[in-house]
Amino acid sequence: MPTPWQHRFAQNAKSTQSSAIRELFKVTANPEVISFGGGLPAPEVFPIGEFKSACDKVLTTNGAMALQYSNSEGYAPLREMIARQMDAYAMKLGLDNILITTGTQQSIDLISKLLLNNAERVLVEDPTFLGALQIFGLFGARFTTVPTDDDGLQTDLLPEAFRSGPRFMYVIPTFQNPAGVTLSMKRREALIALSDQYGIPIVEDDPYSALRFEGETLTPLMALDAARLKTADGYPAGNVIYCGSFSKTLAPGLRLAWIAAPSEVIGKLVQIKQGADLHTPIFVQMAAYECLRDGFLEKHILKIREVYRERRNVMLSAMDEHFPKGMEWTRPAGGLFLWARLPEGMVSAELLRTAIRMNVAFVPGNSFFAVDEKAGERYFRLNFSNMKPERIREGIQRLGKAIGEAQKV
Ligand SMILES: Cc1ncc(COP(=O)(O)O)c(C=O)c1O
């Protein structure tokens, strides 16, 4: 007799749903649709030629290693390169502090396996990255949420949230997904001090900080924490686990990211990663290292910033021109997203239906809210990195019309 699969699925698997963004991909596959939906980088900035040469070099000079099984920690020269990036924040990292992962999506999964028992509580921002919510959901997690404003997470509300007993806090301090906001320096200091006071670890997800268009770079939470809490020889020994990624600075299809943390955390994560996928493809790690070494990464980031800055500017000025009165939106200084709020009484999921008829798409805000989806119903997220400027202008004009139509109903 055929297996009644619905009854066989584990309890936590039953509750997981396809993310709103994956679902949207089905609509946006139509080339007529101008999509501000996914968090896709611009394909025009992928360094295809450089990557091709790097692959060639790796296979020619060290093909046997590139195609063999490898260690779980990751390719040592790549880990060394990552450690040196943190020098800019006067933070000392050794190889024992870094684990290469198959994307931050995996980093969050491994960290959850490390820290989260079934049905325990996680503290998140409201709104937050729905890919992380999906992972925590697979652990049957319960959520405490803290709202964000233009300066990021509202840290004055943290003491009460910490008292709800979360296993850890998950936070995106810089150019947050979805809201595009950045946690101010004062609030970073407050968050670090409170995490120490309450003994609650912080998982810092930082895929976007390199994509800054203006203003001063802010110190990552991990560097602030490590300045206070370190081993006798100066390595981090504090409360923060940091997630970095090459998805937005090199290419997301490589699935290449890393975790930086105190060595005892990395040691345990290495064992968990062995159980998950043994190691991130060593060929990808070696080719990425070959491509990025000798200053290419720094030069490449400057180029990406230029392209995205222009696209953000085009989107903001088109919104100024075409969006009706009563709407509000963020003006992010970097990253890939901005976050808009509809006038009172409007619902973004309903607007999406009208917008799709006009061949323009975005992600409605409700799915970014961990507990109260209704709190997100007036919001939506717009991605400005993936479409070329003329498509952005056209798409925002269509969206302005869609909002106008939906307002009349
Ligand atoms: C905040 C955040 N974390 C993690 C990810 C996933 O990154 P990766 O491609 O490294 O898995 C994304 C992707 O959009 C993101 O926005």
GROMACS .gro file of C-alpha atoms and ligand atoms in nm:
model
  425
    1MET     CA    1   0.000   0.000   0.000
    2PRO     CA    2   0.133   0.350  -0.077
    3THR     CA    3   0.271   0.541   0.219
    4PRO     CA    4   0.029   0.808   0.345
    5TRP     CA    5   0.308   1.068   0.336
    6GLN     CA    6   0.119   1.352   0.505
    7HIS     CA    7   0.088   1.132   0.815
    8ARG     CA    8   0.452   1.027   0.798
    9PHE     CA    9   0.601   1.378   0.792
   10ALA     CA   10   0.766   1.474   1.121
   11GLN     CA   11   0.582   1.729   1.333
   12ASN     CA   12   0.830   2.012   1.266
   13ALA     CA   13   0.842   1.941   0.892
   14LYS     CA   14   0.463   1.962   0.870
   15SER     CA   15   0.463   2.321   0.988
   16THR     CA   16   0.718   2.442   0.730
   17GLN     CA   17   0.589   2.618   0.421
   18SER     CA   18   0.749   2.727   0.096
   19SER     CA   19   0.876   3.081   0.148
   20ALA     CA   20   0.673   3.364  -0.006
   21ILE     CA   21   0.979   3.455  -0.213
   22ARG     CA   22   1.026   3.107  -0.365
   23GLU     CA   23   0.654   3.114  -0.455
   24LEU     CA   24   0.699   3.453  -0.617
   25PHE     CA   25   0.978   3.313  -0.836
   26LYS     CA   26   0.710   3.122  -1.026
   27VAL     CA   27   0.545   3.450  -1.132
   28THR     CA   28   0.866   3.638  -1.191
   29ALA     CA   29   1.005   3.371  -1.425
   30ASN     CA   30   0.793   3.551  -1.688
   31PRO     CA   31   1.034   3.801  -1.851
   32GLU     CA   32   0.750   4.054  -1.890
   33VAL     CA   33   0.735   4.085  -1.511
   34ILE     CA   34   0.955   4.350  -1.352
   35SER     CA   35   1.048   4.188  -1.023
   36PHE     CA   36   1.149   4.374  -0.712
   37GLY     CA   37   1.078   4.049  -0.527
   38GLY     CA   38   1.385   3.831  -0.464
   39GLY     CA   39   1.714   3.945  -0.311
   40LEU     CA   40   1.902   3.875  -0.630
   41PRO     CA   41   2.233   4.047  -0.707
   42ALA     CA   42   2.277   4.205  -1.051
   43PRO     CA   43   2.402   3.938  -1.293
   44GLU     CA   44   2.592   4.216  -1.477
   45VAL     CA   45   2.841   4.233  -1.188
   46PHE     CA   46   2.925   3.864  -1.168
   47PRO     CA   47   3.299   3.830  -1.245
   48ILE     CA   48   3.246   3.548  -1.494
   49GLY     CA   49   3.577   3.589  -1.681
   50GLU     CA   50   3.783   3.609  -1.362
   51PHE     CA   51   3.605   3.309  -1.215
   52LYS     CA   52   3.660   3.108  -1.531
   53SER     CA   53   4.036   3.180  -1.519
   54ALA     CA   54   4.041   3.094  -1.148
   55CYS     CA   55   3.870   2.757  -1.209
   56ASP     CA   56   4.113   2.683  -1.485
   57LYS     CA   57   4.412   2.765  -1.267
   58VAL     CA   58   4.286   2.554  -0.976
   59LEU     CA   59   4.223   2.252  -1.196
   60THR     CA   60   4.556   2.290  -1.375
   61THR     CA   61   4.773   2.340  -1.069
   62ASN     CA   62   4.586   2.144  -0.802
   63GLY     CA   63   4.305   1.947  -0.966
   64ALA     CA   64   4.352   1.640  -0.750
   65MET     CA   65   4.294   1.836  -0.431
   66ALA     CA   66   4.004   2.034  -0.580
   67LEU     CA   67   3.815   1.718  -0.675
   68GLN     CA   68   3.892   1.512  -0.364
   69TYR     CA   69   3.705   1.496  -0.028
   70SER     CA   70   3.833   1.761   0.208
   71ASN     CA   71   3.823   1.873   0.571
   72SER     CA   72   3.506   2.014   0.728
   73GLU     CA   73   3.661   2.340   0.854
   74GLY     CA   74   3.728   2.470   0.503
   75TYR     CA   75   4.019   2.567   0.277
   76ALA     CA   76   4.287   2.721   0.500
   77PRO     CA   77   4.399   3.004   0.263
   78LEU     CA   78   4.035   3.116   0.226
   79ARG     CA   79   3.985   3.111   0.604
   80GLU     CA   80   4.306   3.311   0.643
   81MET     CA   81   4.179   3.567   0.389
   82ILE     CA   82   3.852   3.600   0.583
   83ALA     CA   83   4.037   3.640   0.911
   84ARG     CA   84   4.245   3.924   0.763
   85GLN     CA   85   3.926   4.108   0.655
   86MET     CA   86   3.840   4.150   1.021
   87ASP     CA   87   4.178   4.319   1.086
   88ALA     CA   88   4.006   4.642   0.980
   89TYR     CA   89   3.812   4.629   1.308
   90ALA     CA   90   4.119   4.559   1.520
   91MET     CA   91   3.987   4.211   1.580
   92LYS     CA   92   4.220   3.915   1.603
   93LEU     CA   93   4.089   3.597   1.438
   94GLY     CA   94   4.277   3.272   1.389
   95LEU     CA   95   4.195   2.975   1.167
   96ASP     CA   96   4.027   2.811   1.469
   97ASN     CA   97   3.775   3.093   1.472
   98ILE     CA   98   3.647   3.034   1.118
   99LEU     CA   99   3.431   2.768   0.956
  100ILE     CA  100   3.347   2.776   0.584
  101THR     CA  101   2.982   2.697   0.512
  102THR     CA  102   2.759   2.632   0.213
  103GLY     CA  103   2.584   2.970   0.236
  104THR     CA  104   2.460   3.164   0.537
  105GLN     CA  105   2.140   2.968   0.506
  106GLN     CA  106   2.349   2.670   0.617
  107SER     CA  107   2.531   2.876   0.881
  108ILE     CA  108   2.198   2.959   1.047
  109ASP     CA  109   2.090   2.596   1.026
  110LEU     CA  110   2.414   2.471   1.186
  111ILE     CA  111   2.399   2.735   1.458
  112SER     CA  112   2.038   2.639   1.531
  113LYS     CA  113   2.142   2.276   1.562
  114LEU     CA  114   2.412   2.389   1.804
  115LEU     CA  115   2.203   2.616   2.025
  116LEU     CA  116   1.836   2.534   1.987
  117ASN     CA  117   1.643   2.247   2.141
  118ASN     CA  118   1.302   2.166   2.006
  119ALA     CA  119   1.030   2.425   2.083
  120GLU     CA  120   1.267   2.667   2.255
  121ARG     CA  121   1.251   3.043   2.213
  122VAL     CA  122   1.448   3.262   1.971
  123LEU     CA  123   1.460   3.641   1.987
  124VAL     CA  124   1.433   3.814   1.650
  125GLU     CA  125   1.377   4.159   1.506
  126ASP     CA  126   1.036   4.257   1.375
  127PRO     CA  127   1.052   4.238   1.074
  128THR     CA  128   1.335   3.992   0.996
  129PHE     CA  129   1.482   3.765   0.725
  130LEU     CA  130   1.223   3.503   0.645
  131GLY     CA  131   1.485   3.243   0.546
  132ALA     CA  132   1.599   3.245   0.909
  133LEU     CA  133   1.241   3.218   1.035
  134GLN     CA  134   1.195   2.914   0.814
  135ILE     CA  135   1.496   2.741   0.974
  136PHE     CA  136   1.394   2.827   1.330
  137GLY     CA  137   1.044   2.700   1.245
  138LEU     CA  138   1.191   2.359   1.161
  139PHE     CA  139   1.304   2.341   1.524
  140GLY     CA  140   0.950   2.421   1.636
  141ALA     CA  141   1.089   2.748   1.774
  142ARG     CA  142   0.874   2.999   1.958
  143PHE     CA  143   0.957   3.364   1.906
  144THR     CA  144   1.000   3.681   2.103
  145THR     CA  145   1.018   3.986   1.878
  146VAL     CA  146   1.158   4.336   1.918
  147PRO     CA  147   1.049   4.608   1.673
  148THR     CA  148   1.290   4.808   1.457
  149ASP     CA  149   1.284   5.176   1.360
  150ASP     CA  150   1.512   5.392   1.143
  151ASP     CA  151   1.805   5.316   1.378
  152GLY     CA  152   1.742   4.940   1.369
  153LEU     CA  153   1.645   4.721   1.660
  154GLN     CA  154   1.485   4.916   1.948
  155THR     CA  155   1.732   4.823   2.218
  156ASP     CA  156   1.539   4.992   2.499
  157LEU     CA  157   1.287   4.707   2.465
  158LEU     CA  158   1.555   4.438   2.493
  159PRO     CA  159   1.567   4.380   2.870
  160GLU     CA  160   1.207   4.260   2.876
  161ALA     CA  161   1.265   4.049   2.563
  162PHE     CA  162   1.577   3.891   2.716
  163ARG     CA  163   1.376   3.806   3.027
  164SER     CA  164   1.145   3.587   2.810
  165GLY     CA  165   1.431   3.332   2.808
  166PRO     CA  166   1.544   3.304   2.443
  167ARG     CA  167   1.830   3.064   2.362
  168PHE     CA  168   1.985   3.337   2.147
  169MET     CA  169   1.908   3.655   1.956
  170TYR     CA  170   1.926   3.657   1.574
  171VAL     CA  171   1.999   4.004   1.436
  172ILE     CA  172   2.094   4.168   1.103
  173PRO     CA  173   2.257   4.493   1.218
  174THR     CA  174   2.356   4.645   0.883
  175PHE     CA  175   2.124   4.720   0.587
  176GLN     CA  176   1.873   4.484   0.733
  177ASN     CA  177   1.663   4.245   0.527
  178PRO     CA  178   1.383   4.341   0.474
  179ALA     CA  179   1.377   4.694   0.618
  180GLY     CA  180   1.712   4.825   0.488
  181VAL     CA  181   1.781   4.994   0.825
  182THR     CA  182   2.112   4.993   1.014
  183LEU     CA  183   2.163   4.958   1.388
  184SER     CA  184   2.321   5.277   1.520
  185MET     CA  185   2.655   5.266   1.702
  186LYS     CA  186   2.492   5.358   2.032
  187ARG     CA  187   2.244   5.073   2.001
  188ARG     CA  188   2.521   4.829   1.900
  189GLU     CA  189   2.700   4.911   2.225
  190ALA     CA  190   2.374   4.870   2.418
  191LEU     CA  191   2.297   4.533   2.256
  192ILE     CA  192   2.644   4.398   2.333
  193ALA     CA  193   2.629   4.514   2.695
  194LEU     CA  194   2.279   4.366   2.746
  195SER     CA  195   2.370   4.035   2.586
  196ASP     CA  196   2.659   4.011   2.832
  197GLN     CA  197   2.445   4.118   3.127
  198TYR     CA  198   2.168   3.863   3.053
  199GLY     CA  199   2.398   3.588   2.920
  200ILE     CA  200   2.211   3.562   2.588
  201PRO     CA  201   2.429   3.488   2.282
  202ILE     CA  202   2.390   3.693   1.965
  203VAL     CA  203   2.391   3.554   1.613
  204GLU     CA  204   2.501   3.842   1.389
  205ASP     CA  205   2.401   3.795   1.024
  206ASP     CA  206   2.601   4.035   0.810
  207PRO     CA  207   2.572   3.968   0.435
  208TYR     CA  208   2.532   4.332   0.333
  209SER     CA  209   2.775   4.558   0.521
  210ALA     CA  210   3.029   4.560   0.234
  211LEU     CA  211   2.759   4.713   0.011
  212ARG     CA  212   2.771   5.060   0.169
  213PHE     CA  213   2.694   5.352  -0.066
  214GLU     CA  214   2.761   5.638   0.175
  215GLY     CA  215   2.840   5.719   0.536
  216GLU     CA  216   3.083   5.564   0.776
  217THR     CA  217   3.140   5.192   0.821
  218LEU     CA  218   3.004   5.070   1.156
  219THR     CA  219   3.189   4.815   1.366
  220PRO     CA  220   3.031   4.467   1.360
  221LEU     CA  221   2.880   4.343   1.688
  222MET     CA  222   3.138   4.065   1.700
  223ALA     CA  223   3.429   4.311   1.698
  224LEU     CA  224   3.267   4.523   1.972
  225ASP     CA  225   3.212   4.211   2.181
  226ALA     CA  226   3.561   4.071   2.118
  227ALA     CA  227   3.717   4.401   2.230
  228ARG     CA  228   3.573   4.330   2.576
  229LEU     CA  229   3.582   3.953   2.595
  230LYS     CA  230   3.891   3.778   2.463
  231THR     CA  231   4.132   3.495   2.543
  232ALA     CA  232   4.470   3.566   2.702
  233ASP     CA  233   4.625   3.571   2.354
  234GLY     CA  234   4.361   3.807   2.216
  235TYR     CA  235   4.114   3.583   2.028
  236PRO     CA  236   3.735   3.625   2.066
  237ALA     CA  237   3.584   3.463   2.374
  238GLY     CA  238   3.255   3.646   2.402
  239ASN     CA  239   2.887   3.619   2.317
  240VAL     CA  240   2.866   3.675   1.940
  241ILE     CA  241   2.857   3.427   1.651
  242TYR     CA  242   2.914   3.612   1.323
  243CYS     CA  243   2.781   3.500   0.981
  244GLY     CA  244   2.948   3.639   0.668
  245SER     CA  245   2.873   3.548   0.306
  246PHE     CA  246   3.020   3.578  -0.043
  247SER     CA  247   2.671   3.566  -0.196
  248LYS     CA  248   2.639   3.940  -0.237
  249THR     CA  249   3.006   4.027  -0.300
  250LEU     CA  250   3.095   3.744  -0.540
  251ALA     CA  251   2.800   3.530  -0.650
  252PRO     CA  252   2.517   3.353  -0.464
  253GLY     CA  253   2.527   3.047  -0.690
  254LEU     CA  254   2.862   2.948  -0.537
  255ARG     CA  255   2.690   2.893  -0.201
  256LEU     CA  256   2.993   3.013  -0.009
  257ALA     CA  257   2.985   3.171   0.335
  258TRP     CA  258   3.150   3.152   0.676
  259ILE     CA  259   3.095   3.159   1.050
  260ALA     CA  260   3.337   3.344   1.280
  261ALA     CA  261   3.312   3.264   1.651
  262PRO     CA  262   3.505   3.170   1.965
  263SER     CA  263   3.708   2.854   1.891
  264GLU     CA  264   3.502   2.630   2.121
  265VAL     CA  265   3.190   2.722   1.922
  266ILE     CA  266   3.363   2.655   1.588
  267GLY     CA  267   3.496   2.320   1.716
  268LYS     CA  268   3.142   2.197   1.786
  269LEU     CA  269   3.003   2.345   1.464
  270VAL     CA  270   3.267   2.152   1.266
  271GLN     CA  271   3.126   1.827   1.406
  272ILE     CA  272   2.771   1.934   1.323
  273LYS     CA  273   2.875   2.028   0.971
  274GLN     CA  274   3.031   1.685   0.923
  275GLY     CA  275   2.687   1.539   0.984
  276ALA     CA  276   2.523   1.786   0.746
  277ASP     CA  277   2.739   1.777   0.430
  278LEU     CA  278   3.096   1.678   0.531
  279HIS     CA  279   3.230   1.999   0.379
  280THR     CA  280   3.150   2.284   0.145
  281PRO     CA  281   3.268   2.192  -0.208
  282ILE     CA  282   3.646   2.233  -0.196
  283PHE     CA  283   3.664   2.316  -0.566
  284VAL     CA  284   3.433   2.616  -0.509
  285GLN     CA  285   3.640   2.729  -0.209
  286MET     CA  286   3.969   2.705  -0.399
  287ALA     CA  287   3.832   2.878  -0.710
  288ALA     CA  288   3.677   3.159  -0.503
  289TYR     CA  289   4.006   3.208  -0.319
  290GLU     CA  290   4.199   3.217  -0.647
  291CYS     CA  291   3.950   3.469  -0.788
  292LEU     CA  292   3.940   3.698  -0.483
  293ARG     CA  293   4.307   3.703  -0.380
  294ASP     CA  294   4.556   3.984  -0.446
  295GLY     CA  295   4.306   4.265  -0.394
  296PHE     CA  296   4.040   4.161  -0.646
  297LEU     CA  297   3.764   4.140  -0.383
  298GLU     CA  298   3.822   4.500  -0.267
  299LYS     CA  299   3.819   4.631  -0.627
  300HIS     CA  300   3.514   4.427  -0.714
  301ILE     CA  301   3.318   4.555  -0.413
  302LEU     CA  302   3.384   4.915  -0.524
  303LYS     CA  303   3.230   4.831  -0.861
  304ILE     CA  304   2.922   4.664  -0.709
  305ARG     CA  305   2.866   4.961  -0.480
  306GLU     CA  306   2.862   5.198  -0.778
  307VAL     CA  307   2.607   4.987  -0.966
  308TYR     CA  308   2.376   4.942  -0.666
  309ARG     CA  309   2.405   5.303  -0.553
  310GLU     CA  310   2.278   5.416  -0.891
  311ARG     CA  311   1.990   5.165  -0.883
  312ARG     CA  312   1.890   5.270  -0.532
  313ASN     CA  313   1.892   5.635  -0.639
  314VAL     CA  314   1.682   5.560  -0.947
  315MET     CA  315   1.430   5.369  -0.737
  316LEU     CA  316   1.404   5.641  -0.472
  317SER     CA  317   1.356   5.920  -0.724
  318ALA     CA  318   1.096   5.716  -0.917
  319MET     CA  319   0.912   5.653  -0.589
  320ASP     CA  320   0.918   6.026  -0.511
  321GLU     CA  321   0.765   6.087  -0.852
  322HIS     CA  322   0.509   5.806  -0.881
  323PHE     CA  323   0.399   5.695  -0.534
  324PRO     CA  324   0.087   5.861  -0.395
  325LYS     CA  325   0.071   6.077  -0.082
  326GLY     CA  326   0.038   5.889   0.245
  327MET     CA  327   0.309   5.637   0.161
  328GLU     CA  328   0.633   5.610   0.352
  329TRP     CA  329   0.958   5.428   0.278
  330THR     CA  330   1.313   5.384   0.407
  331ARG     CA  331   1.618   5.540   0.237
  332PRO     CA  332   1.888   5.277   0.300
  333ALA     CA  333   2.255   5.374   0.284
  334GLY     CA  334   2.347   5.035   0.140
  335GLY     CA  335   2.238   4.676   0.087
  336LEU     CA  336   1.972   4.553  -0.154
  337PHE     CA  337   1.634   4.651  -0.012
  338LEU     CA  338   1.400   4.924   0.083
  339TRP     CA  339   1.082   4.890   0.281
  340ALA     CA  340   0.761   5.075   0.207
  341ARG     CA  341   0.440   5.134   0.403
  342LEU     CA  342   0.101   5.176   0.239
  343PRO     CA  343  -0.154   5.429   0.359
  344GLU     CA  344  -0.388   5.321   0.639
  345GLY     CA  345  -0.647   5.063   0.534
  346MET     CA  346  -0.445   4.914   0.247
  347VAL     CA  347  -0.305   4.560   0.248
  348SER     CA  348   0.013   4.477   0.054
  349ALA     CA  349  -0.085   4.114  -0.022
  350GLU     CA  350  -0.398   4.247  -0.196
  351LEU     CA  351  -0.197   4.512  -0.380
  352LEU     CA  352   0.032   4.234  -0.509
  353ARG     CA  353  -0.257   4.080  -0.704
  354THR     CA  354  -0.319   4.412  -0.885
  355ALA     CA  355   0.055   4.464  -0.932
  356ILE     CA  356   0.107   4.120  -1.088
  357ARG     CA  357  -0.170   4.196  -1.338
  358MET     CA  358   0.044   4.499  -1.432
  359ASN     CA  359   0.355   4.279  -1.452
  360VAL     CA  360   0.538   4.412  -1.148
  361ALA     CA  361   0.615   4.217  -0.830
  362PHE     CA  362   0.736   4.276  -0.472
  363VAL     CA  363   0.726   4.081  -0.145
  364PRO     CA  364   0.435   4.163   0.090
  365GLY     CA  365   0.549   4.246   0.443
  366ASN     CA  366   0.349   3.996   0.647
  367SER     CA  367   0.584   3.700   0.600
  368PHE     CA  368   0.874   3.890   0.760
  369PHE     CA  369   0.694   3.907   1.096
  370ALA     CA  370   0.762   3.607   1.318
  371VAL     CA  371   0.459   3.623   1.545
  372ASP     CA  372   0.198   3.872   1.430
  373GLU     CA  373   0.181   3.860   1.050
  374LYS     CA  374  -0.095   4.121   1.057
  375ALA     CA  375   0.160   4.375   1.185
  376GLY     CA  376   0.323   4.353   0.840
  377GLU     CA  377   0.018   4.381   0.621
  378ARG     CA  378   0.068   4.745   0.523
  379TYR     CA  379   0.436   4.691   0.437
  380PHE     CA  380   0.620   4.555   0.136
  381ARG     CA  381   0.984   4.500   0.042
  382LEU     CA  382   1.144   4.625  -0.278
  383ASN     CA  383   1.476   4.497  -0.412
  384PHE     CA  384   1.674   4.748  -0.615
  385SER     CA  385   1.984   4.547  -0.711
  386ASN     CA  386   1.855   4.307  -0.973
  387MET     CA  387   1.674   4.522  -1.233
  388LYS     CA  388   1.851   4.765  -1.464
  389PRO     CA  389   1.775   5.139  -1.408
  390GLU     CA  390   1.527   5.172  -1.697
  391ARG     CA  391   1.333   4.867  -1.572
  392ILE     CA  392   1.333   5.012  -1.220
  393ARG     CA  393   1.181   5.338  -1.349
  394GLU     CA  394   0.919   5.149  -1.547
  395GLY     CA  395   0.841   4.909  -1.261
  396ILE     CA  396   0.795   5.184  -1.003
  397GLN     CA  397   0.569   5.374  -1.241
  398ARG     CA  398   0.354   5.058  -1.282
  399LEU     CA  399   0.354   5.004  -0.907
  400GLY     CA  400   0.248   5.365  -0.845
  401LYS     CA  401  -0.045   5.304  -1.081
  402ALA     CA  402  -0.131   4.977  -0.906
  403ILE     CA  403  -0.137   5.154  -0.569
  404GLY     CA  404  -0.358   5.427  -0.714
  405GLU     CA  405  -0.601   5.164  -0.849
  406ALA     CA  406  -0.605   4.964  -0.527
  407GLN     CA  407  -0.674   5.287  -0.335
  408LYS     CA  408  -0.989   5.349  -0.539
  409VAL     CA  409  -1.139   5.009  -0.450
  410LIG     C1  410   1.990   3.847   0.604
  410LIG     C2  411   2.024   3.733   0.516
  410LIG     N1  412   2.090   3.630   0.566
  410LIG     C3  413   2.125   3.525   0.489
  410LIG     C4  414   2.093   3.520   0.355
  410LIG     C5  415   2.132   3.398   0.274
  410LIG     O1  416   2.261   3.413   0.234
  410LIG     P1  417   2.342   3.296   0.159
  410LIG     O2  418   2.322   3.315   0.013
  410LIG     O3  419   2.483   3.314   0.204
  410LIG     O4  420   2.284   3.165   0.206
  410LIG     C6  421   2.027   3.627   0.298
  410LIG     C7  422   1.992   3.622   0.155
  410LIG     O5  423   1.917   3.695   0.100
  410LIG     C8  424   1.991   3.736   0.380
  410LIG     O6  425   1.923   3.841   0.333
   0.00000   0.00000   0.00000
